[in-house]
Structure formats: C-alpha cells, structure tokens
Amino acid sequence: MTPLVPLLLAACLALPATAHAEIYMKVEADGTVMLTDEVRGSGYQRMTPGPTAAPRAVAPSTRGQPGGAAASDWGDLPFAPLVAAAAAEHDVPEALIHAVIHAESNYDAGAVSPKGAVGLMQLMPATARELGLRDARDPAANIRAGTQYLKRLLGMFDNDIALALAAYNAGPAAVARHGRNAPPYAETRRYVPRVIEHFERLRSRRGSGVS
C-alpha cells in the first residue's frame, strides 16, 4: 500500500459501515482533502453509497456457522479460517481478501514493504493506527483490520471493486484527485488487474466445486 491517509480522510474511514449520512469529498488545488456531510459550495463528490448496496460483480461473502465458526470454500489456502472469520464479520468476499493478501504479501505475515506497509494485508502504520491495530504482524488482527479497511473503501467508491483496489494501493485521496478514477501510476495499473484476476480465479474454482 501507498500513501498515508490524511487525518480528515481517516475520520471518514472511522464512520460505522451502517451509517446513513452521506459523506462528500473535495480535493483543493493544493491537494488538501476536505470531507463533510453538509455540502457548502461546489466541487464536492459523494463518497458513500446507501447502506444496503452490494459490491458490484462480487459473490456474497461466507457467513458464519452456528456457534461463530466461519466456513470457508478455500480451506486449503493459508490463514483460511482467519480470512473466513473476517469475511463474515465485515461482509467482504473471502476470495477478494485472499486475492489482496496474495498480491500484497504472498501470505507472509512478517512482510514489510520499502514504504513501511506491514503484514499480510500490508497496512501502512497510519492506517493501522486509525483501525486500532496494535500489532500489524499478528495474522488475525491484520486480516481483520485490512478487511475492515477494504470494506470502507468499497463503501466510499460506490462498491466498485476496481476503484476500491486502486484506493487500497494508491490511497483514496489519489483516486478522488483523479476524478474517481484509478490514478495513472504504473504500480496501481499493474496491481488492480492482478488482484481482480486472482479474485476471479478463486471464484471460478469455487464454482467448479474444487475447495
């Protein structure tokens, strides 16, 4: 993952996923990101959809089994029970979480990027703090926080998976600055299709009955 999320943007990410208030973003000429729930003036873009929207072209996530144990269609993959639990908690498809982990760290819980992103889902320190993550190298905590962040990004960008992944890689402010389009960064242009391709591969494997 790339840049630090500005404080105002981090405040938006802290909003409950079920919040009904609309959040609007405006990027000033100097790059400052302004967030508000009450638009005054021009240049603001809506950042949150209605609370019942479902991610576009995404299979429903696996729900928890009785007693709180999460089932998984990808039980042979590393950290599958932790991914299944996070998927059920935040209503994000397991296949998408696995695809992000695969691209970010290749399932290395101790991975640290040159830019300082840590753990399985490669969370930047500022993002981890905003999500309440104390030990980014702890697999369960990292997956849970990373999935929470991914869920927020899906909400911010109208449940568009490609845009949410672009924001995960380049930062949501970068997506906003480019008119709610994936920024033209070489890394992001490689990252988004790579994750989506792996996501679709996992989904097709599930459909074939192979676990």
GROMACS .gro file of C-alpha atoms in nm:
model
  211
    1MET     CA    1   0.000   0.000   0.000
    2THR     CA    2   0.099   0.352  -0.059
    3PRO     CA    3   0.046   0.694   0.088
    4LEU     CA    4  -0.071   0.787   0.434
    5VAL     CA    5  -0.440   0.864   0.463
    6PRO     CA    6  -0.494   1.231   0.557
    7LEU     CA    7  -0.646   1.284   0.900
    8LEU     CA    8  -0.974   1.407   0.761
    9LEU     CA    9  -1.000   1.103   0.537
   10ALA     CA   10  -0.913   0.875   0.827
   11ALA     CA   11  -1.202   1.026   1.020
   12CYS     CA   12  -1.431   0.924   0.737
   13LEU     CA   13  -1.297   0.569   0.748
   14ALA     CA   14  -1.382   0.555   1.116
   15LEU     CA   15  -1.753   0.603   1.044
   16PRO     CA   16  -1.963   0.291   1.106
   17ALA     CA   17  -2.028   0.091   0.792
   18THR     CA   18  -2.402   0.120   0.851
   19ALA     CA   19  -2.404   0.496   0.882
   20HIS     CA   20  -2.678   0.660   0.673
   21ALA     CA   21  -2.514   1.001   0.646
   22GLU     CA   22  -2.370   1.086   0.307
   23ILE     CA   23  -2.004   1.189   0.307
   24TYR     CA   24  -1.871   1.425   0.041
   25MET     CA   25  -1.509   1.485  -0.060
   26LYS     CA   26  -1.343   1.783  -0.224
   27VAL     CA   27  -0.976   1.797  -0.322
   28GLU     CA   28  -0.838   2.151  -0.307
   29ALA     CA   29  -0.580   2.284  -0.555
   30ASP     CA   30  -0.301   2.225  -0.305
   31GLY     CA   31  -0.404   1.859  -0.262
   32THR     CA   32  -0.585   1.908   0.070
   33VAL     CA   33  -0.874   1.664   0.110
   34MET     CA   34  -1.194   1.812   0.258
   35LEU     CA   35  -1.468   1.584   0.390
   36THR     CA   36  -1.813   1.691   0.504
   37ASP     CA   37  -2.167   1.564   0.549
   38GLU     CA   38  -2.308   1.907   0.460
   39VAL     CA   39  -2.215   2.045   0.118
   40ARG     CA   40  -2.148   2.418   0.106
   41GLY     CA   41  -2.014   2.531  -0.228
   42SER     CA   42  -1.912   2.342  -0.542
   43GLY     CA   43  -1.662   2.072  -0.626
   44TYR     CA   44  -1.774   1.806  -0.377
   45GLN     CA   45  -1.820   1.441  -0.472
   46ARG     CA   46  -2.034   1.189  -0.287
   47MET     CA   47  -1.816   0.923  -0.125
   48THR     CA   48  -2.062   0.683   0.046
   49PRO     CA   49  -2.349   0.482  -0.105
   50GLY     CA   50  -2.669   0.376   0.064
   51PRO     CA   51  -2.627   0.124   0.345
   52THR     CA   52  -2.773  -0.171   0.158
   53ALA     CA   53  -2.564  -0.158  -0.159
   54ALA     CA   54  -2.375  -0.475  -0.253
   55PRO     CA   55  -2.032  -0.484  -0.416
   56ARG     CA   56  -2.054  -0.495  -0.797
   57ALA     CA   57  -1.983  -0.833  -0.952
   58VAL     CA   58  -1.893  -0.983  -0.615
   59ALA     CA   59  -2.018  -1.314  -0.485
   60PRO     CA   60  -2.175  -1.296  -0.138
   61SER     CA   61  -1.927  -1.349   0.139
   62THR     CA   62  -1.934  -1.660   0.354
   63ARG     CA   63  -2.146  -1.619   0.663
   64GLY     CA   64  -2.059  -1.762   1.000
   65GLN     CA   65  -2.177  -2.104   1.103
   66PRO     CA   66  -2.370  -2.170   1.423
   67GLY     CA   67  -2.152  -2.109   1.724
   68GLY     CA   68  -1.947  -1.845   1.543
   69ALA     CA   69  -1.721  -2.077   1.342
   70ALA     CA   70  -1.679  -1.948   0.989
   71ALA     CA   71  -1.698  -2.187   0.696
   72SER     CA   72  -1.456  -2.149   0.405
   73ASP     CA   73  -1.464  -2.256   0.042
   74TRP     CA   74  -1.087  -2.211   0.028
   75GLY     CA   75  -0.979  -2.409   0.331
   76ASP     CA   76  -0.657  -2.525   0.165
   77LEU     CA   77  -0.523  -2.168   0.141
   78PRO     CA   78  -0.303  -2.018   0.416
   79PHE     CA   79  -0.489  -1.847   0.702
   80ALA     CA   80  -0.823  -1.965   0.558
   81PRO     CA   81  -1.010  -1.972   0.894
   82LEU     CA   82  -0.895  -1.617   0.975
   83VAL     CA   83  -0.998  -1.493   0.632
   84ALA     CA   84  -1.335  -1.665   0.661
   85ALA     CA   85  -1.396  -1.503   1.000
   86ALA     CA   86  -1.305  -1.155   0.874
   87ALA     CA   87  -1.518  -1.206   0.563
   88ALA     CA   88  -1.819  -1.299   0.773
   89GLU     CA   89  -1.766  -1.010   1.016
   90HIS     CA   90  -1.732  -0.738   0.752
   91ASP     CA   91  -1.935  -0.892   0.467
   92VAL     CA   92  -1.648  -0.895   0.220
   93PRO     CA   93  -1.596  -1.199  -0.008
   94GLU     CA   94  -1.330  -1.439   0.109
   95ALA     CA   95  -1.193  -1.465  -0.244
   96LEU     CA   96  -1.134  -1.090  -0.256
   97ILE     CA   97  -0.950  -1.091   0.078
   98HIS     CA   98  -0.734  -1.383  -0.035
   99ALA     CA   99  -0.661  -1.205  -0.364
  100VAL     CA  100  -0.547  -0.891  -0.180
  101ILE     CA  101  -0.328  -1.090   0.060
  102HIS     CA  102  -0.178  -1.283  -0.231
  103ALA     CA  103  -0.086  -0.961  -0.412
  104GLU     CA  104   0.024  -0.766  -0.105
  105SER     CA  105   0.241  -1.015   0.085
  106ASN     CA  106   0.202  -1.358  -0.075
  107TYR     CA  107   0.084  -1.475   0.270
  108ASP     CA  108   0.399  -1.359   0.453
  109ALA     CA  109   0.276  -1.232   0.790
  110GLY     CA  110   0.609  -1.068   0.861
  111ALA     CA  111   0.635  -0.880   0.532
  112VAL     CA  112   0.737  -0.513   0.543
  113SER     CA  113   0.740  -0.305   0.226
  114PRO     CA  114   1.003  -0.040   0.144
  115LYS     CA  115   0.736   0.221   0.222
  116GLY     CA  116   0.664   0.072   0.565
  117ALA     CA  117   0.346  -0.127   0.500
  118VAL     CA  118   0.330  -0.427   0.734
  119GLY     CA  119   0.182  -0.774   0.748
  120LEU     CA  120  -0.040  -0.994   0.538
  121MET     CA  121  -0.254  -0.709   0.401
  122GLN     CA  122   0.034  -0.458   0.403
  123LEU     CA  123  -0.123  -0.185   0.613
  124MET     CA  124   0.057   0.148   0.642
  125PRO     CA  125   0.129   0.249   1.004
  126ALA     CA  126  -0.111   0.547   0.999
  127THR     CA  127  -0.392   0.333   0.856
  128ALA     CA  128  -0.324   0.060   1.112
  129ARG     CA  129  -0.344   0.312   1.397
  130GLU     CA  130  -0.674   0.453   1.270
  131LEU     CA  131  -0.814   0.100   1.258
  132GLY     CA  132  -0.696   0.028   1.614
  133LEU     CA  133  -0.439  -0.229   1.503
  134ARG     CA  134  -0.160  -0.264   1.759
  135ASP     CA  135   0.042  -0.548   1.611
  136ALA     CA  136   0.030  -0.545   1.232
  137ARG     CA  137   0.231  -0.867   1.221
  138ASP     CA  138  -0.038  -1.061   1.404
  139PRO     CA  139  -0.218  -1.252   1.126
  140ALA     CA  140  -0.567  -1.246   1.278
  141ALA     CA  141  -0.552  -0.878   1.369
  142ASN     CA  142  -0.401  -0.777   1.036
  143ILE     CA  143  -0.658  -0.964   0.831
  144ARG     CA  144  -0.942  -0.827   1.039
  145ALA     CA  145  -0.819  -0.466   1.013
  146GLY     CA  146  -0.730  -0.496   0.645
  147THR     CA  147  -1.073  -0.637   0.566
  148GLN     CA  148  -1.237  -0.355   0.761
  149TYR     CA  149  -1.036  -0.104   0.559
  150LEU     CA  150  -1.125  -0.277   0.232
  151LYS     CA  151  -1.492  -0.268   0.329
  152ARG     CA  152  -1.468   0.106   0.394
  153LEU     CA  153  -1.310   0.163   0.055
  154LEU     CA  154  -1.583  -0.037  -0.118
  155GLY     CA  155  -1.835   0.190   0.053
  156MET     CA  156  -1.650   0.510  -0.033
  157PHE     CA  157  -1.631   0.423  -0.401
  158ASP     CA  158  -1.987   0.301  -0.456
  159ASN     CA  159  -1.887  -0.064  -0.421
  160ASP     CA  160  -1.672  -0.052  -0.735
  161ILE     CA  161  -1.412  -0.322  -0.675
  162ALA     CA  162  -1.158  -0.180  -0.920
  163LEU     CA  163  -1.171   0.164  -0.760
  164ALA     CA  164  -1.158   0.019  -0.409
  165LEU     CA  165  -0.848  -0.179  -0.504
  166ALA     CA  166  -0.691   0.128  -0.666
  167ALA     CA  167  -0.756   0.316  -0.342
  168TYR     CA  168  -0.611   0.029  -0.138
  169ASN     CA  169  -0.292   0.052  -0.341
  170ALA     CA  170  -0.256   0.425  -0.411
  171GLY     CA  171  -0.469   0.578  -0.137
  172PRO     CA  172  -0.831   0.701  -0.159
  173ALA     CA  173  -0.720   1.064  -0.196
  174ALA     CA  174  -0.533   0.974  -0.515
  175VAL     CA  175  -0.846   0.814  -0.661
  176ALA     CA  176  -1.050   1.122  -0.567
  177ARG     CA  177  -0.792   1.360  -0.719
  178HIS     CA  178  -0.822   1.177  -1.050
  179GLY     CA  179  -1.197   1.222  -1.074
  180ARG     CA  180  -1.285   0.895  -0.901
  181ASN     CA  181  -1.074   0.703  -1.150
  182ALA     CA  182  -0.776   0.479  -1.090
  183PRO     CA  183  -0.468   0.703  -1.078
  184PRO     CA  184  -0.224   0.658  -1.371
  185TYR     CA  185   0.051   0.510  -1.156
  186ALA     CA  186   0.238   0.216  -1.308
  187GLU     CA  187   0.220   0.020  -0.982
  188THR     CA  188  -0.156   0.072  -0.947
  189ARG     CA  189  -0.219  -0.017  -1.310
  190ARG     CA  190  -0.042  -0.349  -1.252
  191TYR     CA  191  -0.191  -0.408  -0.909
  192VAL     CA  192  -0.564  -0.375  -0.982
  193PRO     CA  193  -0.592  -0.624  -1.271
  194ARG     CA  194  -0.359  -0.868  -1.091
  195VAL     CA  195  -0.584  -0.874  -0.784
  196ILE     CA  196  -0.905  -0.896  -0.988
  197GLU     CA  197  -0.762  -1.180  -1.198
  198HIS     CA  198  -0.673  -1.379  -0.887
  199PHE     CA  199  -1.011  -1.297  -0.731
  200GLU     CA  200  -1.193  -1.429  -1.039
  201ARG     CA  201  -0.971  -1.737  -1.048
  202LEU     CA  202  -1.065  -1.822  -0.690
  203ARG     CA  203  -1.433  -1.762  -0.759
  204SER     CA  204  -1.427  -1.989  -1.063
  205ARG     CA  205  -1.252  -2.258  -0.860
  206ARG     CA  206  -1.531  -2.240  -0.606
  207GLY     CA  207  -1.789  -2.269  -0.884
  208SER     CA  208  -1.616  -2.583  -1.015
  209GLY     CA  209  -1.663  -2.750  -0.678
  210VAL     CA  210  -1.292  -2.762  -0.601
  211SER     CA  211  -1.205  -2.647  -0.250
   0.00000   0.00000   0.00000
